[in-house]
Short mmCIF file of C-alpha atoms in Angstrom, two decimals:
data_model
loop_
_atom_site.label_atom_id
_atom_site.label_comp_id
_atom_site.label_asym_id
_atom_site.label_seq_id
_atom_site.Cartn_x
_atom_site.Cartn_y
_atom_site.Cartn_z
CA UNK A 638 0.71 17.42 14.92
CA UNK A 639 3.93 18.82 16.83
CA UNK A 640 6.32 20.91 14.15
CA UNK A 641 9.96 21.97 15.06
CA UNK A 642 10.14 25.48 13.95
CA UNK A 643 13.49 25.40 12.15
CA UNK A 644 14.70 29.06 13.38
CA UNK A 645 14.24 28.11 17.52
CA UNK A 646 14.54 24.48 17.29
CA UNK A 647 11.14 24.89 19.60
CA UNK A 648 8.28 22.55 19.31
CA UNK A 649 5.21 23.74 18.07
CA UNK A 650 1.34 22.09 17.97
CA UNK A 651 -1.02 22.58 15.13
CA UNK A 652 -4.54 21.14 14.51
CA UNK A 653 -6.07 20.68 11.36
CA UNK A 654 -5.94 23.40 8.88
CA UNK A 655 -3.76 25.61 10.98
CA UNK A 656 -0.83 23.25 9.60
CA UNK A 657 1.91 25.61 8.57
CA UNK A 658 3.53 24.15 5.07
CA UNK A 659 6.86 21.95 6.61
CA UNK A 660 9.69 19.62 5.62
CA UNK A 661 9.65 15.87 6.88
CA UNK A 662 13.08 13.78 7.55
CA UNK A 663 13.35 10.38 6.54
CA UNK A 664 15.90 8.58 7.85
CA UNK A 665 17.38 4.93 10.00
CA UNK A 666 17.60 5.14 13.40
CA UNK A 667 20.95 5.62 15.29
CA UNK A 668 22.02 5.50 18.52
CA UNK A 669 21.19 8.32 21.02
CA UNK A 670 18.51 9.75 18.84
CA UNK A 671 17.34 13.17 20.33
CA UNK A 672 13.18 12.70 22.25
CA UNK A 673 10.55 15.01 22.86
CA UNK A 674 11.73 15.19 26.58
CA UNK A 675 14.79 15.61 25.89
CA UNK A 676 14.10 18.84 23.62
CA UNK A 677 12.90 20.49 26.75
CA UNK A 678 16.79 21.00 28.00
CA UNK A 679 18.61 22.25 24.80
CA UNK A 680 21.93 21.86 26.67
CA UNK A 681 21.30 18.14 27.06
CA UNK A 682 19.70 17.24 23.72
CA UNK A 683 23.26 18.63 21.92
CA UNK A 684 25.14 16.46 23.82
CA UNK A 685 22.94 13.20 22.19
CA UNK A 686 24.75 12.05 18.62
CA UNK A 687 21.83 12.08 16.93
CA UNK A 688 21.33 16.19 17.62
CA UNK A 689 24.08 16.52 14.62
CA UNK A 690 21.43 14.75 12.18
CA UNK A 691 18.59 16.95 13.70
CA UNK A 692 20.41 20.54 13.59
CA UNK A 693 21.73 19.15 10.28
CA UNK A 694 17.83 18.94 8.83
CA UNK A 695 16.76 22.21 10.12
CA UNK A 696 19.97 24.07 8.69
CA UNK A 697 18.47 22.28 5.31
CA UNK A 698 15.04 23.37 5.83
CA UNK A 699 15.83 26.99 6.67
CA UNK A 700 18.02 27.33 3.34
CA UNK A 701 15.14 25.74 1.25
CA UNK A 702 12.59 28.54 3.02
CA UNK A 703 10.84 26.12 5.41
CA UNK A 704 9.70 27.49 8.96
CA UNK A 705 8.97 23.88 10.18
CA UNK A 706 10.16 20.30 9.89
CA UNK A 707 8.67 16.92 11.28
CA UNK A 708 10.92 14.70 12.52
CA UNK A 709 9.70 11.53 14.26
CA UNK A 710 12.16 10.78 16.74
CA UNK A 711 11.02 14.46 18.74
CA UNK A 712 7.86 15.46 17.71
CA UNK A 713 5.97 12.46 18.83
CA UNK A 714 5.65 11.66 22.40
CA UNK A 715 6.54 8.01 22.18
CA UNK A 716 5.23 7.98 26.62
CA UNK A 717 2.00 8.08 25.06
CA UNK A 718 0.52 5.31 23.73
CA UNK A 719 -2.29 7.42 22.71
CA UNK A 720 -0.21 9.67 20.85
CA UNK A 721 2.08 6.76 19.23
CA UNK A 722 -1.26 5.45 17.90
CA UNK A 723 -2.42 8.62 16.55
CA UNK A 724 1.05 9.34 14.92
CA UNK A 725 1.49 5.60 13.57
CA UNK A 726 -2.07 5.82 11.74
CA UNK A 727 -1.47 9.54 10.73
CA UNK A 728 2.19 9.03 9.57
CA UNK A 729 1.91 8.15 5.56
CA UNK A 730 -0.50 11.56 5.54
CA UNK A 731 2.28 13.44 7.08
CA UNK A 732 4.72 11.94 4.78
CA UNK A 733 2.45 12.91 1.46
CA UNK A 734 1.81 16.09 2.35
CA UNK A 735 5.14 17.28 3.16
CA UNK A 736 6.18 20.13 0.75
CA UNK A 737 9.09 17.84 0.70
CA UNK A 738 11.14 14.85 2.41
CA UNK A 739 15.11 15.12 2.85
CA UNK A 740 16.20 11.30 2.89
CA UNK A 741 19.44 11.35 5.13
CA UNK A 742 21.59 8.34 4.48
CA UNK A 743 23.69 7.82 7.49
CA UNK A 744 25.66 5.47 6.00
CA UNK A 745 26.48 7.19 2.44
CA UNK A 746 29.61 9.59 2.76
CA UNK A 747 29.78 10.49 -0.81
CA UNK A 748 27.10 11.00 -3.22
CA UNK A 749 26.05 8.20 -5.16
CA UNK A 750 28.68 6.04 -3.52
CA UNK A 751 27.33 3.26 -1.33
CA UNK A 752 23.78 4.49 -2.47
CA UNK A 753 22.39 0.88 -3.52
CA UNK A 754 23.78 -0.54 -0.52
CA UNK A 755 22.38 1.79 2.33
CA UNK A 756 20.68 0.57 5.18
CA UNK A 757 18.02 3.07 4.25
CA UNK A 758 16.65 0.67 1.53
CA UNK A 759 16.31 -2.08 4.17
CA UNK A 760 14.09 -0.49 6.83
CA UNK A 761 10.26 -1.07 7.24
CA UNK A 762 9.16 2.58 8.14
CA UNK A 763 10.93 4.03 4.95
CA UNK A 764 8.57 2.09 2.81
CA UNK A 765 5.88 4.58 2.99
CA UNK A 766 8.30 7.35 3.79
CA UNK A 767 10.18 6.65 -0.07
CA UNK A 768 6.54 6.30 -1.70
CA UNK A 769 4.14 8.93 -0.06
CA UNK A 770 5.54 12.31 -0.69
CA UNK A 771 6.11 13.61 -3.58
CA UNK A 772 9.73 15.16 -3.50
CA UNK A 773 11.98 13.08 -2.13
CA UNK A 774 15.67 14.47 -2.00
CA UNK A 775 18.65 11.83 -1.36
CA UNK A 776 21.11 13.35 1.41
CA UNK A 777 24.60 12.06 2.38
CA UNK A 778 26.03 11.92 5.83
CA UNK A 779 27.41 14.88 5.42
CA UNK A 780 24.18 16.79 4.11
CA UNK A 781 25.87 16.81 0.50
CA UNK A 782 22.44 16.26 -2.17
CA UNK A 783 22.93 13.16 -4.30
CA UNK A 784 19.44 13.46 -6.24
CA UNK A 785 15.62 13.44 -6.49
CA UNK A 786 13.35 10.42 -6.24
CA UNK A 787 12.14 11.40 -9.65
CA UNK A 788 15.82 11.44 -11.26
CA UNK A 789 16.53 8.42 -9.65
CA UNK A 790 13.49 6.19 -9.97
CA UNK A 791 14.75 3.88 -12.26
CA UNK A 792 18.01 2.59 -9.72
CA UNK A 793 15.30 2.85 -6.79
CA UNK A 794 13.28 0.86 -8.97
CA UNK A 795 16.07 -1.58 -9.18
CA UNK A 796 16.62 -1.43 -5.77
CA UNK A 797 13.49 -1.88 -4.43
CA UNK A 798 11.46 -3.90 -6.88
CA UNK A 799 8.88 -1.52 -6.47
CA UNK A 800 7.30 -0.52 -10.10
CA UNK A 801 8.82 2.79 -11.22
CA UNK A 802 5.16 4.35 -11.62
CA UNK A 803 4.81 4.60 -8.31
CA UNK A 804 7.60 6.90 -7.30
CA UNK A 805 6.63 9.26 -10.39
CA UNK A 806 3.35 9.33 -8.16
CA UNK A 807 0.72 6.68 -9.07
CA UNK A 808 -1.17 5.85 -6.31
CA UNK A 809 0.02 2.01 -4.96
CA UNK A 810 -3.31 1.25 -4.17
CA UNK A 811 -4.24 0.47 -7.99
CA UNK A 812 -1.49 -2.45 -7.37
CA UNK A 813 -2.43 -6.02 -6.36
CA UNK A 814 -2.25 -6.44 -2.31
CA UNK A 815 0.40 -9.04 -2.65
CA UNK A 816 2.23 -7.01 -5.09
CA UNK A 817 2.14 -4.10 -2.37
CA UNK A 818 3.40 -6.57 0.15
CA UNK A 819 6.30 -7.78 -1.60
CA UNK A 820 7.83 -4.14 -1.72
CA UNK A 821 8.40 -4.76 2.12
CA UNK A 822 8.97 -8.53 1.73
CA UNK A 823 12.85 -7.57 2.25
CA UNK A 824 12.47 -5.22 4.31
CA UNK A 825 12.81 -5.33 8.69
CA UNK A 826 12.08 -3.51 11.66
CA UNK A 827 13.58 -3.85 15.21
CA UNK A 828 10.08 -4.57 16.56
CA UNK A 829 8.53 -7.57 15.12
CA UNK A 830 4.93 -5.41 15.51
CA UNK A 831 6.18 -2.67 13.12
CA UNK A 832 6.52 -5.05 10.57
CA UNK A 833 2.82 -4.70 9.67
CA UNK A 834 2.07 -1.43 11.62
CA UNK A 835 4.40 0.33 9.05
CA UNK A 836 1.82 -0.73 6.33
CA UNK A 837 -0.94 0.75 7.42
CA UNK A 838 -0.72 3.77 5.26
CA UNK A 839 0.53 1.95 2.26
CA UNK A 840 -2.82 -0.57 2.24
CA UNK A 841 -4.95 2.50 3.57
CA UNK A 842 -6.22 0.77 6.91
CA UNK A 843 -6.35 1.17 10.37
CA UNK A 844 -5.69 -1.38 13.28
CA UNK A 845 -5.15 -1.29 16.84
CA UNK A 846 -1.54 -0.85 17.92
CA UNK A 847 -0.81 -3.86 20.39
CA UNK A 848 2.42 -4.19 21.07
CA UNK A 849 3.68 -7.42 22.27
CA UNK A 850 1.28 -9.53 20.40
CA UNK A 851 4.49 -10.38 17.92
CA UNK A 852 3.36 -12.27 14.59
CA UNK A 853 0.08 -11.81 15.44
CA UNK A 854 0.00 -8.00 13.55
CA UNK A 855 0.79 -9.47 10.73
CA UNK A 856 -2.17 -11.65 10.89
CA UNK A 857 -4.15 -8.67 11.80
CA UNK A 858 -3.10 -6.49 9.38
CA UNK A 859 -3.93 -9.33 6.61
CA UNK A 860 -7.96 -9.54 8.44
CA UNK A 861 -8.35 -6.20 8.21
CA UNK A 862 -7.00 -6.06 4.29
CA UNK A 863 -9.40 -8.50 3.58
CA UNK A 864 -12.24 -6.80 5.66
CA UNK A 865 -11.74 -3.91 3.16
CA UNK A 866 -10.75 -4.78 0.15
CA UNK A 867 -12.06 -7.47 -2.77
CA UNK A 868 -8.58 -8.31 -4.05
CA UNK A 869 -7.74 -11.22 -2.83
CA UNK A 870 -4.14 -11.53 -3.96
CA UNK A 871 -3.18 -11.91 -0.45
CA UNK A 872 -4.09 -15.32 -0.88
CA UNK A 873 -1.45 -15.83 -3.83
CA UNK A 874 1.98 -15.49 -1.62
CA UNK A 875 4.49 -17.62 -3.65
CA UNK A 876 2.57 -16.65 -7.14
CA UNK A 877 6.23 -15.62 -8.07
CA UNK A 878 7.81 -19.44 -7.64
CA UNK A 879 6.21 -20.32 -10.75
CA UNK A 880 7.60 -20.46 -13.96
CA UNK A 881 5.94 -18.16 -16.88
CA UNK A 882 3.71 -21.00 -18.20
CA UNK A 883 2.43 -21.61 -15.04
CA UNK A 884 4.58 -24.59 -13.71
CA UNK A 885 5.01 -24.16 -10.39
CA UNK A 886 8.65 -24.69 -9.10
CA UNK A 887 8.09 -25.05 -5.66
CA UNK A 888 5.01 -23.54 -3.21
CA UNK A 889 5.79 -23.66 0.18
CA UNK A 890 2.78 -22.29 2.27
CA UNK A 891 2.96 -21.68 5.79
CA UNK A 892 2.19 -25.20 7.17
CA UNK A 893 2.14 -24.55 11.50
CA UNK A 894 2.98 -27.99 13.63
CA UNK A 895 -0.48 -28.85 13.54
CA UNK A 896 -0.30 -29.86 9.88
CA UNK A 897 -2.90 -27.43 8.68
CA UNK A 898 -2.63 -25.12 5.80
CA UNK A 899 -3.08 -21.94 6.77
CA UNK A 900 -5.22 -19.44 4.52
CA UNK A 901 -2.96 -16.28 5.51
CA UNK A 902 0.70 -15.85 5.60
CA UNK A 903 2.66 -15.95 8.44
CA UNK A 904 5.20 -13.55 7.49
CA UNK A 905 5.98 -10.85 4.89
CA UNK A 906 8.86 -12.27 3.98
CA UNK A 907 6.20 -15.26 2.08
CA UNK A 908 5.88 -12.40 -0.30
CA UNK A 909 9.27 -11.82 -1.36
CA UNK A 910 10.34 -12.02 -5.09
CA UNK A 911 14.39 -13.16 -5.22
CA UNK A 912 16.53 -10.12 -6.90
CA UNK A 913 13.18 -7.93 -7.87
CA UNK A 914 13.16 -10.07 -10.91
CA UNK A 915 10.71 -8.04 -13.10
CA UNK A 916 9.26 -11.04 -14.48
CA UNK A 917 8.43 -13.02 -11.48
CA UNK A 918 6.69 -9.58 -9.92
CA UNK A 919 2.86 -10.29 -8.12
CA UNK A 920 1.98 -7.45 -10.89
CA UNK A 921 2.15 -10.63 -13.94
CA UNK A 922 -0.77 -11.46 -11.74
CA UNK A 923 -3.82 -11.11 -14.57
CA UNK A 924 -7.17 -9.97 -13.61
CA UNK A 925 -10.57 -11.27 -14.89
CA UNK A 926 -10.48 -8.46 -17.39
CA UNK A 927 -7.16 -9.79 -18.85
CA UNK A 928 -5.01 -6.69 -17.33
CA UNK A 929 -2.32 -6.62 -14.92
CA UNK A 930 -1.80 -4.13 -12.17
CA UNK A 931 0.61 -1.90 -13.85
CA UNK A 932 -1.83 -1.26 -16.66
CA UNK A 933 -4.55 0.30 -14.38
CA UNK A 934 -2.36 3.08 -12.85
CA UNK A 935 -4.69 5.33 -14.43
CA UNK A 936 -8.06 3.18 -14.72
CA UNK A 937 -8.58 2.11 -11.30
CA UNK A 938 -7.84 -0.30 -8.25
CA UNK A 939 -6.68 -4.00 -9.02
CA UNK A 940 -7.52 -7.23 -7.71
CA UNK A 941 -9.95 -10.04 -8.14
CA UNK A 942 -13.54 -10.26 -7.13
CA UNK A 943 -14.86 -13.29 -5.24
CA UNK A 944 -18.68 -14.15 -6.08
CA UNK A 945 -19.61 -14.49 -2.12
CA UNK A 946 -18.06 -12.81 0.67
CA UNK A 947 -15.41 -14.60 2.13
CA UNK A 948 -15.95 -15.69 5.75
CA UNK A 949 -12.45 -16.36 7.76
CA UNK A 950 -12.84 -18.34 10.89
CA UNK A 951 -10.39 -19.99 13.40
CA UNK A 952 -10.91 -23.11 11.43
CA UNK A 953 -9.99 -21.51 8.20
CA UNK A 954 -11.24 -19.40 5.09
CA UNK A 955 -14.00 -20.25 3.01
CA UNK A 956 -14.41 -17.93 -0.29
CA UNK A 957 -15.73 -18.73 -3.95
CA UNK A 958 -13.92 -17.48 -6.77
CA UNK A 959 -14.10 -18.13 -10.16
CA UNK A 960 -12.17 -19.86 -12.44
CA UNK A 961 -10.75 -18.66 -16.18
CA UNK A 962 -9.47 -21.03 -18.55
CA UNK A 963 -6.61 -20.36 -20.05
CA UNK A 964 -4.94 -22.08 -23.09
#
């Protein structure tokens, strides 16, 4: 893992336990961003508008006591496919154990103004990058603090649809798979790949990195999900179209030209619950046991158990599950 020491603005590698404690940057992308190659000629990498943001971060971390920070656009040599691979599958670690994150909203000049509406709530990567550490502090443009991720979990909440439990620290694997996939249903990325690659850490899997196969990581990511887990809310995209008792107001699967229903969704946004309504969440999902997800932040994982392995084939899934009547 490659650390910029904060003091030089030198990059530094560490292995393993030799990992000094550091500081991680969330943020959006910009243009000009400062590389790896590019922090080999200081003189050039000041001219690039993004070395503003990346001086700005260390100048943070240095007055907070930190002797490193990781930020993504230089400390990962993005030549290397090996390396982007390694980073991509490693990344949610790095974010969760960061003594803490500084979120920089580019797009929020004044504290708490704009803060709802930045572009930083919209992005794919900081998914995992809002829910993995544990301190997250909100930055403006201008480096000005607007607050904590604790003091503010109930707007982010809001924001974000994602269950306030979660940023006080519950682990989001004890929530359903399709709950965990509408928290990115709104979410983009400029390469359609990163859509699901971005997930990796939050569904704690690993996959291949292939990029160019489009859609297709989407589909891959859902395989390996289902390789790995036994909750099979995956297969309940649209759960949230349906009224309370169960009426459904309209279902609209992913039906391809051929006219065949497909078992797996063909994009995240088939998991996406309209304004974060609390009601309509994948978490009113109820398990055998009569729980939902929320309730088993502190007894263990969620999701439904099928009563034969499922087998998923080119020609479609077969899986048995049972069946509880309800009145």
């Amino acid at each position: 893992m490659r650390l910029l020491n904060t003091s030089t603005l030198k990059l530094e590698l560490f292995f393993g336990c030799e990992l000094p404690i550091y500081a991680i940057l969330s943020h959006t992308w910009g243009e000009d961003e400062v590389t790896l190659q590019d922090m080999s000629t200081p003189a050039e990498a000041e001219e690039k508008a993004g070395y503003t943001k990346l001086s700005g971060c260390c100048k943070k971390a240095v007055e907070d006591g930190y002797s490193y920070v990781w930020i993504d656009t230089c400390c990962i040599d993005k030549t290397s496919s090996a390396e982007l691979s390694e980073a991509i599958n490693s990344m949610y670690m790095w974010y969760k154990n960061a003594d803490v994150c500084y979120a920089y909203l580019a797009d929020v000049p004044i504290p708490l103004e704009a803060f709802k509406r930045s572009r930083w709530f919209s992005r794919g990567w900081t998914l995992q990058e809002l829910i993995a550490p544990k301190t997250v502090e909100f930055y403006t443009v201008n480096w000005e603090e607007i607050d904590t991720k604790q003091s503010l979990r109930d707007a982010i909440a809001l924001i974000t649809g994602i269950d306030s439990h979660v940023l006080e620290g519950c682990d989001p694997s004890v929530y359903h798979v399709a709950e965990r996939m509408s928290w990115a249903a709104s979410r983009t990325t400029t390469r359609v790949e990163d859509m699901s690659y971005c997930l990796l850490g939050i569904f704690k899997i690993h996959i291949p990195l292939l990029y160019g196969e489009g859609k297709r990581a989407f589909t891959s990511l859902q395989e390996e999900i289902l390789r790995t887990t036994d909750d099979y809310t995956i297969l309940a995209r649209s759960f949230h179209l349906c009224m309370p008792n169960g009426r459904p107001i309209s279902l609209q699967p992913s039906i391809p030209q051929s006219g065949l229903l497909l078992p797996l969704a063909t994009d995240i946004s088939e998991f996406l619950v309209a304004g974060h309504s609390a009601e309509q969440r994948y978490s009113n999902i109820i398990q055998e046991s009569g729980t939902s997800a929320t309730s088993q932040c502190t007894s263990g994982s969620a999701g439904g158990s099928a009563q034969s392995p499922l087998l998923l084939t080119a020609k479609g899934l077969y899986i048995t599950l049972p069946l509880k009547k309800t009145l």
